[in-house]
PDB file of C-alpha atoms and ligand atoms in Angstrom:
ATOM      1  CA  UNK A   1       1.609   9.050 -26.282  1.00 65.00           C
ATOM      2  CA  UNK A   2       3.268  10.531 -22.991  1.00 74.00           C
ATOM      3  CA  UNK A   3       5.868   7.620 -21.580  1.00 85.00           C
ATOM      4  CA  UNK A   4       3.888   5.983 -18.693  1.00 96.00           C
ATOM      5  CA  UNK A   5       5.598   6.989 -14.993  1.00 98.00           C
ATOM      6  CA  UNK A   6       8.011   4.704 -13.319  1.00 98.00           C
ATOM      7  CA  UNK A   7       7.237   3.721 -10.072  1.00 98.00           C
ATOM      8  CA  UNK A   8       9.811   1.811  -7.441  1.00 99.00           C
ATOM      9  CA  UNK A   9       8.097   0.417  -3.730  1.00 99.00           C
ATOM     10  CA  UNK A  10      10.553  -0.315  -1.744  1.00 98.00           C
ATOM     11  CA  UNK A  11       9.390  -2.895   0.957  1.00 98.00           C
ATOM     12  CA  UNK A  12      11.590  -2.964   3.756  1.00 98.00           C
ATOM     13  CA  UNK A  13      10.495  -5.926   6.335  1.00 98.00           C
ATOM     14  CA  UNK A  14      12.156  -9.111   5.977  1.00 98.00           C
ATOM     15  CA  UNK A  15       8.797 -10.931   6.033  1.00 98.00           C
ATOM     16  CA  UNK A  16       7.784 -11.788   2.003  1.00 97.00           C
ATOM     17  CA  UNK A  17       4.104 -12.433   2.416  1.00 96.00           C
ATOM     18  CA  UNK A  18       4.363  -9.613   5.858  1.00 98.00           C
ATOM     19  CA  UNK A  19       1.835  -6.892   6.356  1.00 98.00           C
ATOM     20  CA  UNK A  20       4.072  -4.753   4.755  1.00 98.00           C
ATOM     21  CA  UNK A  21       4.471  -6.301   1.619  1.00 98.00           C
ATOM     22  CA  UNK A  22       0.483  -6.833   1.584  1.00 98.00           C
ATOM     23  CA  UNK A  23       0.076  -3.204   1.160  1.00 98.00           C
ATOM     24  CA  UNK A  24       3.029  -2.756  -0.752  1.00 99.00           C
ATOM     25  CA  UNK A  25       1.147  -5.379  -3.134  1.00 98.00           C
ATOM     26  CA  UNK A  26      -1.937  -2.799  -2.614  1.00 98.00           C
ATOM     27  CA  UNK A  27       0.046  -0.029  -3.664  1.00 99.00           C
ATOM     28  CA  UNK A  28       1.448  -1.570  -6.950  1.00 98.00           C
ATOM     29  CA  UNK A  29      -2.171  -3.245  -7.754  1.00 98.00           C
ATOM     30  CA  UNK A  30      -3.352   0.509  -7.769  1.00 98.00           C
ATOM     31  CA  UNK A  31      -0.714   1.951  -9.895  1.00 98.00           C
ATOM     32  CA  UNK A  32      -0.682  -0.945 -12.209  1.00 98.00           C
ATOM     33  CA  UNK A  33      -4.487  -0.058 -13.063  1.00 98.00           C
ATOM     34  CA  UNK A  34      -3.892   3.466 -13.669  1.00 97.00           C
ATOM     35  CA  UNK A  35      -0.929   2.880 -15.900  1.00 98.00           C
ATOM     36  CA  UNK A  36       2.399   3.232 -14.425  1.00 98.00           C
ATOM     37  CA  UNK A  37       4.896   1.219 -14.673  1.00 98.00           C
ATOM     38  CA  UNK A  38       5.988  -0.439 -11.330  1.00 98.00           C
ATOM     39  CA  UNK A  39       8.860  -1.837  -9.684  1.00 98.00           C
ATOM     40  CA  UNK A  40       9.126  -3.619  -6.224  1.00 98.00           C
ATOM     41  CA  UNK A  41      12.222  -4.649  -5.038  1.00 98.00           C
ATOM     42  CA  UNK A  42      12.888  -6.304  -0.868  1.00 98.00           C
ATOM     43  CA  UNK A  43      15.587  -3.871   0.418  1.00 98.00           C
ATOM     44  CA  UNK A  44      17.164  -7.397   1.956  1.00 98.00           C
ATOM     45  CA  UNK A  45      18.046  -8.471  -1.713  1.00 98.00           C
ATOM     46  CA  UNK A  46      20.082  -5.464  -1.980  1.00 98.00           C
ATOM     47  CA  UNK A  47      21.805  -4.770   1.099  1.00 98.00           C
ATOM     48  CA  UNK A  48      24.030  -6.682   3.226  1.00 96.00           C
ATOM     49  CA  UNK A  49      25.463  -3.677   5.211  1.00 96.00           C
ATOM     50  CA  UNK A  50      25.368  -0.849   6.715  1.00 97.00           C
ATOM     51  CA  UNK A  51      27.128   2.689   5.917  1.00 97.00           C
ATOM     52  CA  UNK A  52      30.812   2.884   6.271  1.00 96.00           C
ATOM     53  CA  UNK A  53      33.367   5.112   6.292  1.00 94.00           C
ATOM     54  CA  UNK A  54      33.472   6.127   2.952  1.00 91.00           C
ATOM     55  CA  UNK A  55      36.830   7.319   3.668  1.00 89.00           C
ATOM     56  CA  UNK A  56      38.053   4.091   4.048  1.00 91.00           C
ATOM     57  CA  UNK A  57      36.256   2.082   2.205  1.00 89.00           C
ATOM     58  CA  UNK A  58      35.390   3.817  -1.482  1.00 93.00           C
ATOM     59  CA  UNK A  59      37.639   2.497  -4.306  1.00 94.00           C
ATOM     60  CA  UNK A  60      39.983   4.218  -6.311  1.00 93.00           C
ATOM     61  CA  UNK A  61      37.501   5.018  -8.791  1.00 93.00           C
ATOM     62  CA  UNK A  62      35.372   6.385  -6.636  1.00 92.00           C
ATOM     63  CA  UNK A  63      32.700   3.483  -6.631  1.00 93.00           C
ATOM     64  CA  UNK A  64      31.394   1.981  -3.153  1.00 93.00           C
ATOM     65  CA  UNK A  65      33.905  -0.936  -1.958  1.00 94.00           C
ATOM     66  CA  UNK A  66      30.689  -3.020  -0.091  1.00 95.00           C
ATOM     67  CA  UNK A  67      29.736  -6.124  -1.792  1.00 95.00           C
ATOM     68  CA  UNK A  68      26.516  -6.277  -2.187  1.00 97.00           C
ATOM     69  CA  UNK A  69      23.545  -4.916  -4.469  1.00 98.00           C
ATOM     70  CA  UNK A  70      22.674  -2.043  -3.764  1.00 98.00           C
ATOM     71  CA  UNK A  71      24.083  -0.239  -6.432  1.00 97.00           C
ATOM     72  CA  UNK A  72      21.860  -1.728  -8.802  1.00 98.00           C
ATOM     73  CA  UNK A  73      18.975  -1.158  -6.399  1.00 98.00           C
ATOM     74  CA  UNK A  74      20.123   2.135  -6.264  1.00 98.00           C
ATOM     75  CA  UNK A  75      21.292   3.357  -9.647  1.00 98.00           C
ATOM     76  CA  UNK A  76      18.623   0.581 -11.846  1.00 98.00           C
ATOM     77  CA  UNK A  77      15.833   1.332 -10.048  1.00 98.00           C
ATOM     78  CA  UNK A  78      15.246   4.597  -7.666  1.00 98.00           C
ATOM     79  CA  UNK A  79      17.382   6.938  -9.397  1.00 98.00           C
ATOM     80  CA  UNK A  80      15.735   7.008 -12.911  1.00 98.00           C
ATOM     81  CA  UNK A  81      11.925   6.773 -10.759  1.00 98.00           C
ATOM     82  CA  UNK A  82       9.445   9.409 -11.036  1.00 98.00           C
ATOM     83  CA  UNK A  83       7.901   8.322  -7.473  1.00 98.00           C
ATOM     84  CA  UNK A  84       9.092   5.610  -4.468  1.00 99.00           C
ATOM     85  CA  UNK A  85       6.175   4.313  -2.156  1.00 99.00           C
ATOM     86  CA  UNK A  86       8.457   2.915   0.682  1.00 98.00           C
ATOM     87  CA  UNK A  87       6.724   0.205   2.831  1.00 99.00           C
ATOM     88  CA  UNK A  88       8.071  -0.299   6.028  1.00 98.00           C
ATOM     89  CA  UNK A  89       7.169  -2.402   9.678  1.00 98.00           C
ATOM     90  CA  UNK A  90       7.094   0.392  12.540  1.00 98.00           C
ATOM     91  CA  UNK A  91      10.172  -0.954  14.373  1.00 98.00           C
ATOM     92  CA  UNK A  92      10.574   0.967  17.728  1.00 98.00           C
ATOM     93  CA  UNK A  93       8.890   3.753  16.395  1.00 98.00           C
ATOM     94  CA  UNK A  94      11.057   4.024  12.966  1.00 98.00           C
ATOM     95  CA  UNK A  95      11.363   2.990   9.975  1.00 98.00           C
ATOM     96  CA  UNK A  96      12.991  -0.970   9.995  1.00 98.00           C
ATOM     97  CA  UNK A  97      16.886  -0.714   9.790  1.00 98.00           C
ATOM     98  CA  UNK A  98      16.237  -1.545   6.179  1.00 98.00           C
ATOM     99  CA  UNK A  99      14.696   1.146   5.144  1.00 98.00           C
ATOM    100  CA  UNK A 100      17.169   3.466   6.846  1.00 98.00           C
ATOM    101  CA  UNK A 101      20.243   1.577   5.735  1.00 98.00           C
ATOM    102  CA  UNK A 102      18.943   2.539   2.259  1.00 98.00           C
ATOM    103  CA  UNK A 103      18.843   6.153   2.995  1.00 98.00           C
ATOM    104  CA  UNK A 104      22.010   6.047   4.843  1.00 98.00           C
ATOM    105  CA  UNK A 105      23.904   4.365   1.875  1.00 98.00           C
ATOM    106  CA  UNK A 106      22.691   6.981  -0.969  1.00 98.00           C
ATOM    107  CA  UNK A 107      25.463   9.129   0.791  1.00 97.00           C
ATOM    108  CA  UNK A 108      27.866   7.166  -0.720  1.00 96.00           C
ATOM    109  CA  UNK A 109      27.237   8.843  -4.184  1.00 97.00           C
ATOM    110  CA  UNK A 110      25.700  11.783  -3.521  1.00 97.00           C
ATOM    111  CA  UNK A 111      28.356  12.961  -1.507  1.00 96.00           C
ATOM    112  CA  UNK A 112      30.949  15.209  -3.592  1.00 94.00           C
ATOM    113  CA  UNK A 113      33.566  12.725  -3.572  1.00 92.00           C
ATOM    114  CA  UNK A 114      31.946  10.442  -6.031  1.00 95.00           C
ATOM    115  CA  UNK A 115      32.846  11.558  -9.443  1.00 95.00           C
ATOM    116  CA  UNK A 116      28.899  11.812 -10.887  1.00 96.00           C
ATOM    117  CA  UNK A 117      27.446  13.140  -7.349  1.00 97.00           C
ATOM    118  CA  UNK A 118      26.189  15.806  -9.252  1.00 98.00           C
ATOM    119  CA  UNK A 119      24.264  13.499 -11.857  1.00 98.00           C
ATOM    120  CA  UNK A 120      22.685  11.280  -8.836  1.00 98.00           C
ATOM    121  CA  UNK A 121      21.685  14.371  -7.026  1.00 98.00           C
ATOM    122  CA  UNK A 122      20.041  15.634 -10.037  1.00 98.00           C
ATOM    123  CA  UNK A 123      17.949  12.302 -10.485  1.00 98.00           C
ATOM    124  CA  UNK A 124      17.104  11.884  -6.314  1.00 98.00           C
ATOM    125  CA  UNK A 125      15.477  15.429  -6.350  1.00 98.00           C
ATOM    126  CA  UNK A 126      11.868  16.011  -7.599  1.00 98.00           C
ATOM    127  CA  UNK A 127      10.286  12.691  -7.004  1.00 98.00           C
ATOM    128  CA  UNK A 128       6.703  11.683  -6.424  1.00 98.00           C
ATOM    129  CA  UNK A 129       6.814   9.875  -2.414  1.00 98.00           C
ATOM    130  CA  UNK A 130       4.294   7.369  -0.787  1.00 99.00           C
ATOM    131  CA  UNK A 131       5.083   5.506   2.729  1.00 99.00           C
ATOM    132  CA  UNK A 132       3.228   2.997   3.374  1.00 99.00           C
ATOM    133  CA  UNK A 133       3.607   1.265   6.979  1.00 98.00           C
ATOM    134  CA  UNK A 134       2.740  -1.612   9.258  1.00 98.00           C
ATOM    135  CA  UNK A 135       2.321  -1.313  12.899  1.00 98.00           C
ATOM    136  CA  UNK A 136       0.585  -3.656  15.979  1.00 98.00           C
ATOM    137  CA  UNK A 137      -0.104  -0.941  18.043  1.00 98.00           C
ATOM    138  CA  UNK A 138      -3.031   1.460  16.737  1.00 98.00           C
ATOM    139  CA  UNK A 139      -2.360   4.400  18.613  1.00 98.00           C
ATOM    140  CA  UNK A 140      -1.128   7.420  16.157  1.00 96.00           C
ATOM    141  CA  UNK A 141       1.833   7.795  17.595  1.00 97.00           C
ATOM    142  CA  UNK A 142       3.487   4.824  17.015  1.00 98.00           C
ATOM    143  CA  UNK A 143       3.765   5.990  13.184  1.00 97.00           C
ATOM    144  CA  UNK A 144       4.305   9.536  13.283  1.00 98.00           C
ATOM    145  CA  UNK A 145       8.635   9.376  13.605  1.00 98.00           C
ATOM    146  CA  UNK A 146       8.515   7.454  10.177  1.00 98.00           C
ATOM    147  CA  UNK A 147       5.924   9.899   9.077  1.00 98.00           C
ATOM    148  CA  UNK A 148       7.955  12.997  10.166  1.00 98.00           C
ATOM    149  CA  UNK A 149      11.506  11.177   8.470  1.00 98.00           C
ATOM    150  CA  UNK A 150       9.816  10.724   5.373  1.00 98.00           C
ATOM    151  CA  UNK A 151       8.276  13.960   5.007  1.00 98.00           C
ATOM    152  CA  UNK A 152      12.025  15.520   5.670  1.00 98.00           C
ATOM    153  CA  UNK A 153      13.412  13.582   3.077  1.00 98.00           C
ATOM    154  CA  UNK A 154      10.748  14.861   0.702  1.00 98.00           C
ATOM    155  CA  UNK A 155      11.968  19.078   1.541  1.00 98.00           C
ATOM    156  CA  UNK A 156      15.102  18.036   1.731  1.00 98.00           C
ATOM    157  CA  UNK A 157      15.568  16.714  -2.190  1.00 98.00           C
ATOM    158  CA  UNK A 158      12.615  18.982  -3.615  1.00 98.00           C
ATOM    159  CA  UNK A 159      10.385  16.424  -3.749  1.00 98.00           C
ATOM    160  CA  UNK A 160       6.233  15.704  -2.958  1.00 98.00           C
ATOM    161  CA  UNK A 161       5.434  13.561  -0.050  1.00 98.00           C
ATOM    162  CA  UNK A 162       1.874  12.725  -1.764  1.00 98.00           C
ATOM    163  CA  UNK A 163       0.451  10.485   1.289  1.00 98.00           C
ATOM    164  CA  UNK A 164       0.829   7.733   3.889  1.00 98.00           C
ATOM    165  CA  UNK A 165      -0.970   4.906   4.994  1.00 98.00           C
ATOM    166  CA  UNK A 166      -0.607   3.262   8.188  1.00 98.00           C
ATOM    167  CA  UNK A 167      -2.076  -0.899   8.503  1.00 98.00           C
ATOM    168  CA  UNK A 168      -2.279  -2.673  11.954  1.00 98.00           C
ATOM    169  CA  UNK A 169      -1.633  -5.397  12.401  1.00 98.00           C
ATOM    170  CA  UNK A 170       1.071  -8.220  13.602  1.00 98.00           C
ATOM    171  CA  UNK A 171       1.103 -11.712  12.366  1.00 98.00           C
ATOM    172  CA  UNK A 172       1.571 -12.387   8.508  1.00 97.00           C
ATOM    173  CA  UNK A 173      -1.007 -10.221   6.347  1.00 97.00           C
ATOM    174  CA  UNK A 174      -3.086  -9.521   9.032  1.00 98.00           C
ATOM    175  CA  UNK A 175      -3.059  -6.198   8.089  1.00 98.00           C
ATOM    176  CA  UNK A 176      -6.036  -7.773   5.542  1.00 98.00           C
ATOM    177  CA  UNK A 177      -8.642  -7.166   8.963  1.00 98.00           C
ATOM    178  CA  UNK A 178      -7.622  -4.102   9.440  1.00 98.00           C
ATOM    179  CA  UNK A 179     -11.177  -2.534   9.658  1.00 98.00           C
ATOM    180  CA  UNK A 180     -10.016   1.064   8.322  1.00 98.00           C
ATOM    181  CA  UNK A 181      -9.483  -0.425   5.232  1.00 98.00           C
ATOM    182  CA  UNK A 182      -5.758   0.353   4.887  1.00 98.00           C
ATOM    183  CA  UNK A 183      -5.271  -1.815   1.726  1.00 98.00           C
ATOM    184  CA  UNK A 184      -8.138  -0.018   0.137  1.00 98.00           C
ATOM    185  CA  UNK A 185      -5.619   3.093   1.019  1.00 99.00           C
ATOM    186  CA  UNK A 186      -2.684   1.803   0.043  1.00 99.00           C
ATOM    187  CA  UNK A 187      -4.588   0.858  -3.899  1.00 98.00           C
ATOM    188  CA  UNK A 188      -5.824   4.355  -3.699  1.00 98.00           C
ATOM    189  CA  UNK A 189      -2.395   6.181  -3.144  1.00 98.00           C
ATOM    190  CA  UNK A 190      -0.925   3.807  -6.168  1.00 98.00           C
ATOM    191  CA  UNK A 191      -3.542   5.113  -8.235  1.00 98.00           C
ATOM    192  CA  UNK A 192      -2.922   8.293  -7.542  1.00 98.00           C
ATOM    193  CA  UNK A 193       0.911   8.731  -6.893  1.00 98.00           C
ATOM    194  CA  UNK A 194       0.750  10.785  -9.808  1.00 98.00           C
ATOM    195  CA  UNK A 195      -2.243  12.758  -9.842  1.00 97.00           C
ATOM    196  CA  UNK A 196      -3.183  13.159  -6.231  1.00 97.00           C
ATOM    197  CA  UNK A 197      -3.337  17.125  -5.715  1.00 96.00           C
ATOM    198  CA  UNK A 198       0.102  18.122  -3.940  1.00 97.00           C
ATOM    199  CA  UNK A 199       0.339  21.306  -1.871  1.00 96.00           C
ATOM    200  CA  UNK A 200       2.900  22.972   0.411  1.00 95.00           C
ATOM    201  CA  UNK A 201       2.300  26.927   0.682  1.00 95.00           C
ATOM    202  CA  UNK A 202       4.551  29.503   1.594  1.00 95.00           C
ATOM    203  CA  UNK A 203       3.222  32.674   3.501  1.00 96.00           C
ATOM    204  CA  UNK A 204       3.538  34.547   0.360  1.00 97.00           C
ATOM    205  CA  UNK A 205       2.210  31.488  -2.470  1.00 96.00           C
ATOM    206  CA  UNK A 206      -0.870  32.835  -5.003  1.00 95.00           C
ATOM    207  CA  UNK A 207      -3.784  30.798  -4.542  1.00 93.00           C
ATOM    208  CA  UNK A 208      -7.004  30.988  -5.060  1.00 89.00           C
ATOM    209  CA  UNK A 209      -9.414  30.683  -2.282  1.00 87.00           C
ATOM    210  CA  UNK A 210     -10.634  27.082  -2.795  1.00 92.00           C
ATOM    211  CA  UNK A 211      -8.763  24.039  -3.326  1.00 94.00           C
ATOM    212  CA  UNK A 212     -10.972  21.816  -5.471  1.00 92.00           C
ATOM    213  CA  UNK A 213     -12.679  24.633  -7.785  1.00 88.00           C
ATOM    214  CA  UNK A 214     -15.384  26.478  -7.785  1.00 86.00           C
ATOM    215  CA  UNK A 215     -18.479  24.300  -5.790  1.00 84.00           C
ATOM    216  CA  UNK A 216     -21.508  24.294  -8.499  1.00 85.00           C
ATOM    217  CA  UNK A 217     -24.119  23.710  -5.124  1.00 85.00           C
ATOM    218  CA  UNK A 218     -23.118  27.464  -4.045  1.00 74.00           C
TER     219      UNK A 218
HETATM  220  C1  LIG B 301      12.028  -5.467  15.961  1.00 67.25           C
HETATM  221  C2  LIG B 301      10.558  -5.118  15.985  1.00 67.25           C
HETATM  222  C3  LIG B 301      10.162  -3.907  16.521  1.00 67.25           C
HETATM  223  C4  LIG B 301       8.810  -3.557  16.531  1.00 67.25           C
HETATM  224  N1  LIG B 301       8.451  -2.346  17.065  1.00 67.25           N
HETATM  225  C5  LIG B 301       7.146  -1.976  17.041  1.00 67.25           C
HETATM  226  C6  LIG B 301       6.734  -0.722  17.572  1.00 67.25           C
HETATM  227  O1  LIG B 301       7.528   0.070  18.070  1.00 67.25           O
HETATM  228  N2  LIG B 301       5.430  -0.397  17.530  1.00 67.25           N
HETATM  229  C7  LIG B 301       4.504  -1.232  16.941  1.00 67.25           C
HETATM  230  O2  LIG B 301       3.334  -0.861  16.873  1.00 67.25           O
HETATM  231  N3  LIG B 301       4.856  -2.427  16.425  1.00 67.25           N
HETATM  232  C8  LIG B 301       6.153  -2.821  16.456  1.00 67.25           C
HETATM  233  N4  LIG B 301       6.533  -4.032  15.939  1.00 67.25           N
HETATM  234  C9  LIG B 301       5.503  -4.890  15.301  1.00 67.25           C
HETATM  235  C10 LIG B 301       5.478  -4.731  13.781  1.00 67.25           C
HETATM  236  O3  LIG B 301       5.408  -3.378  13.390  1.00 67.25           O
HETATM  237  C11 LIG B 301       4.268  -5.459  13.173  1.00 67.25           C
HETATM  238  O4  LIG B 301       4.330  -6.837  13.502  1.00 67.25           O
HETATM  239  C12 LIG B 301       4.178  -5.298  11.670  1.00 67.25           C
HETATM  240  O5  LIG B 301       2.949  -5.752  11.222  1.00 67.25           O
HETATM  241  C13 LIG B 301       5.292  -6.061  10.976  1.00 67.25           C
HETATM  242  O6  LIG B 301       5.256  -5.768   9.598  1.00 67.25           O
HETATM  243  P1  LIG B 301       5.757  -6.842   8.510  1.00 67.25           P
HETATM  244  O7  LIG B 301       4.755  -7.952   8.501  1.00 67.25           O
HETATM  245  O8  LIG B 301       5.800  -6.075   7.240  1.00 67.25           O
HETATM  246  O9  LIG B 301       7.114  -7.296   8.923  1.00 67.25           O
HETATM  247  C14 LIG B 301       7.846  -4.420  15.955  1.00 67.25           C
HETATM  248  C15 LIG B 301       8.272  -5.656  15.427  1.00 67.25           C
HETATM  249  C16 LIG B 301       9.597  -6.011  15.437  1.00 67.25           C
HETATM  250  C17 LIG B 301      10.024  -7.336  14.858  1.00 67.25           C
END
């Protein structure tokens, strides 16, 4: 039997029962039923600060000098994932300091001055990626930044930005009367983080003409 996938959502409000950890609960429901195995994990248990100058600051041995966790978030959890859903508040327009604060400190062993930057870049490339977000305002705007940073992160370590989701709402869970339905979406991408069809063409990709098969009504 194949080795079920590994999923990590990252939920980056500070708000435990917050609309972004109600989808983020979505999310993991949905992959749950369809067999992965899932991981969640509140960026605020792991981190405690932001990016330094790694100059400075790395140790002799090349390891990270902060004190906090997020080398275990980092090296326990998202490295050896097939797919990350991150679930993040729209905070002017971005992702929550959180959520970038996590990007920001994967630098730190990535970058060619750690001894095994080679290894981690390896294991950050080719993942399966879901963003999940909470906003109060509804207009489409207010989500597309995130939307845009995720989906560079995605081409920039080879890997499938599957889908988003976008709740509003503003006080705790709220996000529940959302009347699109996002936590419906947010099940449905968990289910399918890794079997949703992924696409991104070049000008000179085969393909056939259809996307879904041939339609047995024509
Ligand atoms: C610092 C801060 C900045 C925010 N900026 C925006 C914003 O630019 N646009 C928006 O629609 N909502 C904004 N909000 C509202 C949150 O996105 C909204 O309350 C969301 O549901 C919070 O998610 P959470 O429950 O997961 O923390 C902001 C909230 C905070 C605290």
């Amino acid at each position: 039997m194949a080795a079920s996938k590994k999923l990590l959502i990252l939920v980056a409000s500070p708000r435990r029962k917050g609309n972004s950890a109600t989808l983020a609960n979505a999310v993991q429901l949905g992959a749950e039923e369809s067999g992965t195995t899932v991981s969640v994990a509140f960026i605020d248990d792991y981190i405690t600060s932001f990016l330094r100058d790694c100059r400075v600051c790395r140790k002799a041995d090349g390891e990270c000098s902060i004190r906090d966790r997020f080398r275990e978030l980092f090296f326990d959890l998202f490295l050896p994932a097939d797919g990350v859903v991150i679930a993040s508040p729209v905070y002017w327009y971005g992702l929550s300091a959180q959520a970038k604060a996590f990007f920001d400190r994967t630098f730190c062993y990535y970058a060619a001055s750690y001894p095994d930057s080679e290894q981690v870049v390896e294991s950050m490339t080719r993942k399966r990626i879901g963003l999940v977000m909470a906003s109060e305002e509804t207009y489409p705007g207010a989500s597309l930044g995130m939307v845009h940073q995720i989906q560079e992160y995605s081409r920039y370590t080879h890997s499938e930005f599957v889908g988003y989701v976008r709740g509003v709402g503003n006080s705790r869970s709220e996000v529940n009367r959302d009347p699109t339905e996002p936590v419906v979406a947010a099940e449905t991408l968990g289910r399918e983080m890794f079997t949703r069809r992924f696409s991104d063409f070049r000008i000179d990709t085969e393909r056939s003409g259809r996307v879904w098969g041939e339609d047995p009504s024509s």
